[in-house]
XYZ file of C-alpha atoms in Angstrom:
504
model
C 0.000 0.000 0.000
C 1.343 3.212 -1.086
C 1.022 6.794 0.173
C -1.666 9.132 -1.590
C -1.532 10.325 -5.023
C -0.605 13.806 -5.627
C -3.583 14.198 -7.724
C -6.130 13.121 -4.779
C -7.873 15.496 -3.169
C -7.031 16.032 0.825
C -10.035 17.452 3.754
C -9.084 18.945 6.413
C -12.096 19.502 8.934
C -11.182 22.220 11.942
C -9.662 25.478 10.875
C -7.848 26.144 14.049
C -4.207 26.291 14.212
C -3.656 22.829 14.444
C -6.037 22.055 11.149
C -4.566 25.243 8.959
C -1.222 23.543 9.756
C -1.955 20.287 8.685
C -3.681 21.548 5.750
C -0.420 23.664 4.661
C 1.247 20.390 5.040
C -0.924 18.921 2.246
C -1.097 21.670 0.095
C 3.373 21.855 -0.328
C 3.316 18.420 -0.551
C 1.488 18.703 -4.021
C -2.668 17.491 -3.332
C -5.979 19.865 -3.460
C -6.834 20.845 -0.161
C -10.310 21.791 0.561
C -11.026 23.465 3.930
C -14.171 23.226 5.773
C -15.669 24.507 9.341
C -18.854 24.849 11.097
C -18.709 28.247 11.685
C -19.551 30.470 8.314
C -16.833 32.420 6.812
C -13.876 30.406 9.403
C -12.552 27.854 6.198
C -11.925 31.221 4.022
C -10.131 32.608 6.893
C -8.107 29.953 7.276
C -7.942 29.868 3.484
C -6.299 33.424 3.483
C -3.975 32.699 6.552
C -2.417 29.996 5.160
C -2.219 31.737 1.987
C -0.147 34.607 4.157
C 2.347 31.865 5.370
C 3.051 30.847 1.913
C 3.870 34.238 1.321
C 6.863 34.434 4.503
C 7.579 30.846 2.964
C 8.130 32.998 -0.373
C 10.430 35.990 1.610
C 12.473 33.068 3.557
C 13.751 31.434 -0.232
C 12.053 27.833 0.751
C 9.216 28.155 -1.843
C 9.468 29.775 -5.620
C 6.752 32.440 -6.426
C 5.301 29.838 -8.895
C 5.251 27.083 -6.422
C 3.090 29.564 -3.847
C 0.815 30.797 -6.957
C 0.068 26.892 -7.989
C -0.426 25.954 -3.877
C -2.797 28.403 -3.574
C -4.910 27.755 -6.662
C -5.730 24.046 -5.284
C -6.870 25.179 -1.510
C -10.289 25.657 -1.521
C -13.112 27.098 1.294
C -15.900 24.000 1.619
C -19.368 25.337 2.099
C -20.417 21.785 3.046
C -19.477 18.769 3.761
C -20.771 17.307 0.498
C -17.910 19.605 -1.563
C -15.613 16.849 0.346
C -17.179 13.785 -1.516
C -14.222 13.415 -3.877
C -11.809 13.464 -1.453
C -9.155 10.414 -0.656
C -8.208 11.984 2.848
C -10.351 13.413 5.178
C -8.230 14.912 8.190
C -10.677 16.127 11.152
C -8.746 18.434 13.797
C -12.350 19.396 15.389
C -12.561 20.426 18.858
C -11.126 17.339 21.338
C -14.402 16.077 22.712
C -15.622 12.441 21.505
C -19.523 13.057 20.728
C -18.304 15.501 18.264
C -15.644 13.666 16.518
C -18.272 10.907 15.971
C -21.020 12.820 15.146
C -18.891 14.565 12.508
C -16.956 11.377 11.230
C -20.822 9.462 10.621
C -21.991 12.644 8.737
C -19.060 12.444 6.769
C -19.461 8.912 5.969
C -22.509 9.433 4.293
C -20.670 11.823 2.047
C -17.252 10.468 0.847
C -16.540 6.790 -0.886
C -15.779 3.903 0.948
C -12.204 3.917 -0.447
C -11.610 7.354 1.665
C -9.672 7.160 4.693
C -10.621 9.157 7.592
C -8.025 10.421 9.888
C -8.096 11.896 13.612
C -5.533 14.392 14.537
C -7.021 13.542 18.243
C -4.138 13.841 21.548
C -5.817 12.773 24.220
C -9.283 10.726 22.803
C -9.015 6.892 21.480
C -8.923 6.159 18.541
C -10.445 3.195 18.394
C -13.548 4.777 20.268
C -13.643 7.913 18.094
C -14.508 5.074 15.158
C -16.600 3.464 17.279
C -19.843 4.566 16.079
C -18.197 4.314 12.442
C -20.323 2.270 9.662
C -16.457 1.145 8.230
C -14.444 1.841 11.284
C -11.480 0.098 9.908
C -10.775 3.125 7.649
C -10.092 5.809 10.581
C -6.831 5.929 11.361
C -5.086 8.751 13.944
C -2.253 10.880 12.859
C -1.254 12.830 15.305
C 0.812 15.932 14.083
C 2.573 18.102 16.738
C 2.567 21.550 17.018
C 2.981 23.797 14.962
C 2.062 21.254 12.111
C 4.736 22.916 8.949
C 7.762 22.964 10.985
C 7.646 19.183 13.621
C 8.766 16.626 11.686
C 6.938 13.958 13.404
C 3.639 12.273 12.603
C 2.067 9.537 15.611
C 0.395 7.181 13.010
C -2.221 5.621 15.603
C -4.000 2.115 14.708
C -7.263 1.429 16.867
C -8.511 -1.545 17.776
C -10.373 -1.898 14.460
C -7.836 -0.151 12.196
C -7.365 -1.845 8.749
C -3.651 -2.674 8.377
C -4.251 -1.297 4.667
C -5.220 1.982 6.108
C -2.783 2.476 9.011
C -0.070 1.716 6.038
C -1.393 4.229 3.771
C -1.426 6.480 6.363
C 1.765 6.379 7.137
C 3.457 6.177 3.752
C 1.046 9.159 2.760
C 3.118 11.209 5.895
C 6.355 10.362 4.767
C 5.491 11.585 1.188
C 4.429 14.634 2.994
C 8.065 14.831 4.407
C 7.501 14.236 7.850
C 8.853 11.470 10.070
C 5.646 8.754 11.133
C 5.991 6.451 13.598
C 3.300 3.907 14.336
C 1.639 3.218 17.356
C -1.485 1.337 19.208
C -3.868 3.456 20.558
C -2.531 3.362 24.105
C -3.585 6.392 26.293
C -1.575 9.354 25.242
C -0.089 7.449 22.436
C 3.964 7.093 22.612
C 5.197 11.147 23.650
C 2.421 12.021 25.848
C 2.471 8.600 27.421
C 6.108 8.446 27.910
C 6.840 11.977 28.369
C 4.957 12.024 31.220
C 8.009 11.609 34.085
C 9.359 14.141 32.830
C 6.953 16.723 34.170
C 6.210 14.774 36.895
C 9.620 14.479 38.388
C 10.213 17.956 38.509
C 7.089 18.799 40.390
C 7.697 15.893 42.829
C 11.400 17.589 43.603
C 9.227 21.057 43.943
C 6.489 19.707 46.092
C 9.539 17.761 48.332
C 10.793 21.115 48.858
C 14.027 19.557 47.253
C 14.625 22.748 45.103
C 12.981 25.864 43.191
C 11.825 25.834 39.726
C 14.358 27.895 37.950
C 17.195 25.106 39.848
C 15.265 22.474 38.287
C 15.307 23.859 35.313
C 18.838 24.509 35.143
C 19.571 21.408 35.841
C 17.396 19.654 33.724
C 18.944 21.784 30.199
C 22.783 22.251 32.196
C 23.432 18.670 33.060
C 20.346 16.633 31.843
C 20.412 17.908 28.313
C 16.769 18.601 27.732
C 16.406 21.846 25.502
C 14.163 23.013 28.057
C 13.400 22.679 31.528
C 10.189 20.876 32.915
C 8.558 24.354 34.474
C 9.765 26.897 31.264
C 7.987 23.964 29.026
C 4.932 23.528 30.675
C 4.597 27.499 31.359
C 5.378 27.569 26.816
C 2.487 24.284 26.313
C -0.246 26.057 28.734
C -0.486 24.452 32.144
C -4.187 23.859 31.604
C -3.151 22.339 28.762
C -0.325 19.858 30.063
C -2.492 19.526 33.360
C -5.079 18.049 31.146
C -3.107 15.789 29.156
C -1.405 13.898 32.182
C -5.397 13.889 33.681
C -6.360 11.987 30.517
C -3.254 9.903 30.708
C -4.127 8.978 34.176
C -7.592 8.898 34.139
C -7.249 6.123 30.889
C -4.844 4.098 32.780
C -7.418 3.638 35.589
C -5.613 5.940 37.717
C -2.501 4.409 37.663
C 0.041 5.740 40.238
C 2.812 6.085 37.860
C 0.424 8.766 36.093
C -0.820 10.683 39.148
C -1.248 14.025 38.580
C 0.581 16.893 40.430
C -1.399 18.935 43.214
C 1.102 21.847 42.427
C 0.258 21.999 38.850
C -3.576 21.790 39.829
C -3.550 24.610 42.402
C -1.277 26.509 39.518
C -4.432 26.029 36.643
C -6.717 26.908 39.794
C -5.556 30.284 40.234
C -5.207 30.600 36.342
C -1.578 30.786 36.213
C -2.069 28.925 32.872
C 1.903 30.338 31.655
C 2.699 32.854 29.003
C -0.308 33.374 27.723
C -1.643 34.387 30.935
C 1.348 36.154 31.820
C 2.005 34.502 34.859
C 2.853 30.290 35.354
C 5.573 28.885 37.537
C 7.714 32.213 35.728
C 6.405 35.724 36.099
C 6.076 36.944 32.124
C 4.528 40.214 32.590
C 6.460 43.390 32.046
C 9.085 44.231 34.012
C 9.312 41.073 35.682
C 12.466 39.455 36.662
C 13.469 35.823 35.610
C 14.563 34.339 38.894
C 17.841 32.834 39.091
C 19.054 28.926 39.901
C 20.433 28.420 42.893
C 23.997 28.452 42.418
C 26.743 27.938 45.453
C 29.332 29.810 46.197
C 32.860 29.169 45.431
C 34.844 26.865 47.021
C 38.368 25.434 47.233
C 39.205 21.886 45.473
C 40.208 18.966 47.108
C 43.880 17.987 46.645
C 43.358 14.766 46.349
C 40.169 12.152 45.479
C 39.881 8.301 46.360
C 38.085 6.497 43.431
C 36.548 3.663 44.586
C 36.099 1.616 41.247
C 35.145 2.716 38.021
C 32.018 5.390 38.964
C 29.848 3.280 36.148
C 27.464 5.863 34.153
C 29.839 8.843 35.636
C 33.560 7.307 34.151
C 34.322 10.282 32.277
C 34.640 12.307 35.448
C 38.010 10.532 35.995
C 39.770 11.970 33.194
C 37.933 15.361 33.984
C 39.526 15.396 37.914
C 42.825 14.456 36.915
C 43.010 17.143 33.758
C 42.025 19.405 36.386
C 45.345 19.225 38.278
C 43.416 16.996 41.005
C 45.238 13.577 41.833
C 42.909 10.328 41.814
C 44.022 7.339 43.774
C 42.240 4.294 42.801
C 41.175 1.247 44.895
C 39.854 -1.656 43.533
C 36.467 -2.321 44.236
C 34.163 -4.553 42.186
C 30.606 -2.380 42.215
C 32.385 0.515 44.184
C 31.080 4.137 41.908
C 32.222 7.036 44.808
C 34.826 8.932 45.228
C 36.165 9.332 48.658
C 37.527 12.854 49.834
C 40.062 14.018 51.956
C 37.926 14.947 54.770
C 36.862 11.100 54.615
C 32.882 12.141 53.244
C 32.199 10.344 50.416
C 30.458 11.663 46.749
C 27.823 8.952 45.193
C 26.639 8.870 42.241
C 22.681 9.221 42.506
C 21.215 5.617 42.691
C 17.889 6.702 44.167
C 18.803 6.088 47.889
C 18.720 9.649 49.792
C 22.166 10.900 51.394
C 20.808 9.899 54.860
C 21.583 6.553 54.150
C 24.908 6.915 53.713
C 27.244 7.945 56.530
C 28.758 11.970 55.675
C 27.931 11.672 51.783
C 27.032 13.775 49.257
C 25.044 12.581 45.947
C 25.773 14.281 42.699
C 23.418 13.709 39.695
C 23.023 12.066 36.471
C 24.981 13.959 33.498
C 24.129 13.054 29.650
C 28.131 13.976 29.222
C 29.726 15.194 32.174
C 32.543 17.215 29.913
C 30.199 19.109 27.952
C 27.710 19.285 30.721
C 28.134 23.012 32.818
C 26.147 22.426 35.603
C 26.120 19.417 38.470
C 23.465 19.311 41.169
C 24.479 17.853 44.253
C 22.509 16.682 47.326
C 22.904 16.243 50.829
C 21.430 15.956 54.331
C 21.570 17.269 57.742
C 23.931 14.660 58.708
C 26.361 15.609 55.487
C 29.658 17.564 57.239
C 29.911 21.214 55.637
C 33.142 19.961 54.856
C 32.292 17.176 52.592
C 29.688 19.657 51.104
C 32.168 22.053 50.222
C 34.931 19.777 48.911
C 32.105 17.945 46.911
C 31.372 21.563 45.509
C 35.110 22.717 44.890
C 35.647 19.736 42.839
C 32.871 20.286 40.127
C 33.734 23.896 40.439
C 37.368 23.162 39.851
C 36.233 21.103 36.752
C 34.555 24.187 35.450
C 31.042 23.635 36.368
C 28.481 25.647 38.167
C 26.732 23.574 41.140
C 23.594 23.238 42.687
C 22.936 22.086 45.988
C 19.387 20.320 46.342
C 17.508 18.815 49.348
C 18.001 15.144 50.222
C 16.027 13.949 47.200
C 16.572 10.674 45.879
C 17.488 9.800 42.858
C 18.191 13.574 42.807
C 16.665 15.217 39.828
C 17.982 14.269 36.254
C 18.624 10.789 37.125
C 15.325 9.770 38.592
C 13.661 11.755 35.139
C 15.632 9.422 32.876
C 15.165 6.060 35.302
C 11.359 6.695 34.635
C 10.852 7.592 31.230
C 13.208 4.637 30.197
C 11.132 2.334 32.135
C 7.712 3.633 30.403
C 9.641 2.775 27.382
C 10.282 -0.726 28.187
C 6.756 -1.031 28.897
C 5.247 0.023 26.084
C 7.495 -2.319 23.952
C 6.438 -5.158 25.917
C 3.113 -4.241 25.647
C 3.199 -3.741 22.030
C 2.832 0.194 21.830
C 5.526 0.431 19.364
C 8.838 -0.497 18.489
C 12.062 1.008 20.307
C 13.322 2.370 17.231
C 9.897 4.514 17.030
C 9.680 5.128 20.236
C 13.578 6.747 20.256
C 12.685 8.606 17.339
C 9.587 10.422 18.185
C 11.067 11.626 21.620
C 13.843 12.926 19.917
C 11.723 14.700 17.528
C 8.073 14.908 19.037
C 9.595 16.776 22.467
C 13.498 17.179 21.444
C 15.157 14.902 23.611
C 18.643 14.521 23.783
C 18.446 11.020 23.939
C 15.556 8.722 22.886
C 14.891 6.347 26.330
C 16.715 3.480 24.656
C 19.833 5.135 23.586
C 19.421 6.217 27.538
C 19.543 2.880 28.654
C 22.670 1.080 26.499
C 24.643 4.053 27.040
C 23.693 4.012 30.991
C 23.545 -0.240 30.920
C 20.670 -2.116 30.944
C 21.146 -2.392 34.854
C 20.897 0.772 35.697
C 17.408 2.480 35.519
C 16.480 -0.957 37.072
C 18.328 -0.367 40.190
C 18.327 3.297 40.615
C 13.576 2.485 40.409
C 14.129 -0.401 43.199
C 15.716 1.614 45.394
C 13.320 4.895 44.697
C 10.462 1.974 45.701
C 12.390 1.028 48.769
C 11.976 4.816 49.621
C 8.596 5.573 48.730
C 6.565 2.032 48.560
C 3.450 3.422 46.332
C 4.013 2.152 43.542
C 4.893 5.031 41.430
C 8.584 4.121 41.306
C 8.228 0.130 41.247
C 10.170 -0.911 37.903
C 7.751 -2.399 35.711
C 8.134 -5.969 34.221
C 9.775 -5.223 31.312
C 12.255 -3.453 32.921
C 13.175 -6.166 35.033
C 13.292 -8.707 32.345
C 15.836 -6.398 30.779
C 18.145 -6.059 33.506
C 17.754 -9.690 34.586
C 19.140 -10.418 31.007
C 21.488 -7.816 31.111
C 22.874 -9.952 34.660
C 22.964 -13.388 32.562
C 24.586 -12.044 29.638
C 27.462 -10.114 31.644
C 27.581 -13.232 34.035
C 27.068 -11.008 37.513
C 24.411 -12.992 38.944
């Protein structure tokens, strides 16, 4: 089955910004678009609008006069649904509420051919229950574009549970001809992003609520050391928190209230007060004029150690070996099998973050989860009221002396990047096992669909397939709900990952 024929006309239903988007999509690609909305007078709106984008498209040298001119002589205003009877796509990007998808997708089976595919551009909605009350449900297929629509690269093609194999294919071909990047998916609540993004918002708010540190020290930390092109607070604050609060609602409400889903009471009492972000002026940041951006908490400077103890090989945080020593600082090695601290001259000890708080440990100090500790300019490091200022401040002269900036955070475990990535990479593992997608899909459309550094499976065989494992089982030992207990999957994969390396 092959994508759609350039010379096949493509409906796009919902003239918002999501559905003008999708329908520019079309229209560069090559097809007829015809535009249609409820409301009198919106599709030629929309008509114009998109007609004004192709005109920047013009200024910015990616389309030729000729190719705008011939783009906008095949989009065309609907008056009614029945000017869409010709069509081999029908896109709806209506307003997100079930009872109108259906009632809009049965009127328009009574219009267009059997051979049509219909398509939901639903987030948050099934699939397989939007074609529910279908006559052919096997022909409605989701694709999910991301917003804004011309410029992501990356499509969710969603199969219900009645979704033709024929149709979910010619979706997804019909995507790629559009030059965008599909990945397919079973319609699993919040599909593969929103379903696995979900940690990390939810981490970051946990830290918050745990007192463990402010937003804008999150934040840093999150971009500085974790790698994320944004932090979890800026990015809700950019998506809308009413918006993002809704999403993880759906998420969790669809999972039967799983606790690995539950919403945060921070974010609620946020969208309460409508704090709803930028375009209310005011989220977790202050946008409105004259306000200042607050600052992450940074410490103070402080004098390096002399001298570190590296007690074995520090695992996910090697690198920082050949960091100490080209920092002038001498490292004296000890053998030990599983040992990943370094022990300083005052005798406190720096672990890496393995989910276990720094009260556990006698006089330590945790330091978090880098995705490259040279490149990486900021390290967050956490200790308790039983840490020695001493060990706190050689702990903090260190990183400083290996020219990063450092944040101190409350006894949190698994700190704050670590216990992010530990989470996400176990929702991955999940949803493979469960059959949600593949892992190459599922790398590529966090990478694209919410820019991660990393997709969760290049997390995990860069970090060993150990790792996110151990660092969840402690985070259970510490709080027993359930939200951090390593799913199935995930321990499958590290008991392999044991047998294979012969350690157990």
């Amino acid at each position: 089955m092959t994508a759609l024929d350039l010379s096949s006309p493509v409906a796009v239903v919902g003239t918002g910004t999501m559905g003008q988007g999708i329908a520019q999509v079309a229209l560069v690609a090559g097809h007829t678009v015809r535009l249609y909305d409820t409301v009198p007078g919106r599709a030629r709106e929309a008509a114009a609008a998109i007609g004004a984008r192709l005109d920047r498209l013009v200024e910015k040298d990616r389309l030729t006069g000729a190719e705008r001119d011939a783009a906008r002589a095949r989009l065309l205003a609907a008056d009614g649904l029945t000017e869409l009877a010709d069509c081999a796509l029908v896109v709806e990007a209506v307003l997100e509420r079930l009872d109108v998808k259906q009632e809009l997708l049965k009127e328009l089976e009574g219009v267009v051919g059997d051979d049509c595919l219909l398509a939901t551009n639903t987030s948050s909605l099934s699939v397989t229950a939007v074609g529910g009350a279908l006559r052919v449900p096997g022909r409605l297929v989701g694709l999910h574009f991301f917003n804004p629509a011309p410029l992501m690269p990356l499509v969710e093609v969603v199969s219900g549970f009645a979704t033709d194999v024929t149709s979910a294919t010619r979706a997804y071909e019909t995507a790629r001809a559009w030059g965008k990047t599909p990945v397919a998916c079973a319609d699993t609540p919040g599909f593969i992003v929103n379903r696995i993004a979900r940690p990390f918002y939810a981490e970051a708010f946990a830290v918050y609520e745990a007192q463990g540190a402010d937003p804008a020290t999150i934040d840093a930390v999150l971009r500085e050391s974790g790698g994320f092109r944004m932090g979890a607070f800026e990015l809700t604050d950019l998506i809308g928190q009413d918006v993002n609060e809704s999403v993880t609602h759906s998420v969790w409400r669809s999972f039967f209230q799983d606790v690995r889903f539950t919403p945060s009471l921070a974010q609620r009492r946020l969208v309460e007060s409508g704090r709803h972000g930028r375009k209310s002026g005011r989220g977790w940041y202050d946008y409105r004029e004259g306000a200042e951006r607050p600052e992450p908490h940074t410490a103070e400077q402080e004098a390096p150690p002399a001298y570190v103890v590296a007690e074995g090989g520090l695992g996910p945080a090697s690198d920082l070996l050949a960091l100490i020593r080209e920092a002038g600082i001498q490292v004296r090695e000890e053998n030990e099998d599983h040992g990943t601290r370094l022990v300083l001259p005052g005798g406190g000890r720096l672990v890496l973050a393995d989910g276990q708080t720094s009260v556990e440990f006698r006089d330590a100090v945790c330091f978090d989860l880098a995705l490259d500790y040279r490149a990486a300019t900021r390290i967050a490091l956490s200790a308790s009221q039983d840490t020695s200022p001493r060990t706190v401040a050689e702990a903090t002269g260190l990183f400083q002396a290996l020219g990063k900036k450092v944040s101190v955070i409350g006894d949190v475990p698994g700190m704050i990047v670590a216990r992010t990535v530990a989470r996400i990479v176990d929702l991955a593992h999940d949803a493979v096992a469960k059959g949600v997608a593949t892992e190459e899909d599922i790398d590529t459309a966090m990478r694209l669909g919410v820019n991660y550094p990393l997709g969760p499976f290049e997390w995990s065989r860069r970090l060993g397939g150990t790792w996110a494992w151990s660092l969840l089982d402690n985070l259970h030992e510490c709080d027993p709900s359930g939200r951090y207990a390593p799913s199935l999957a995930l321990h499958r994969h590290a008991y392999a990952t044991d047998k294979r390396e012969g350690t157990s």
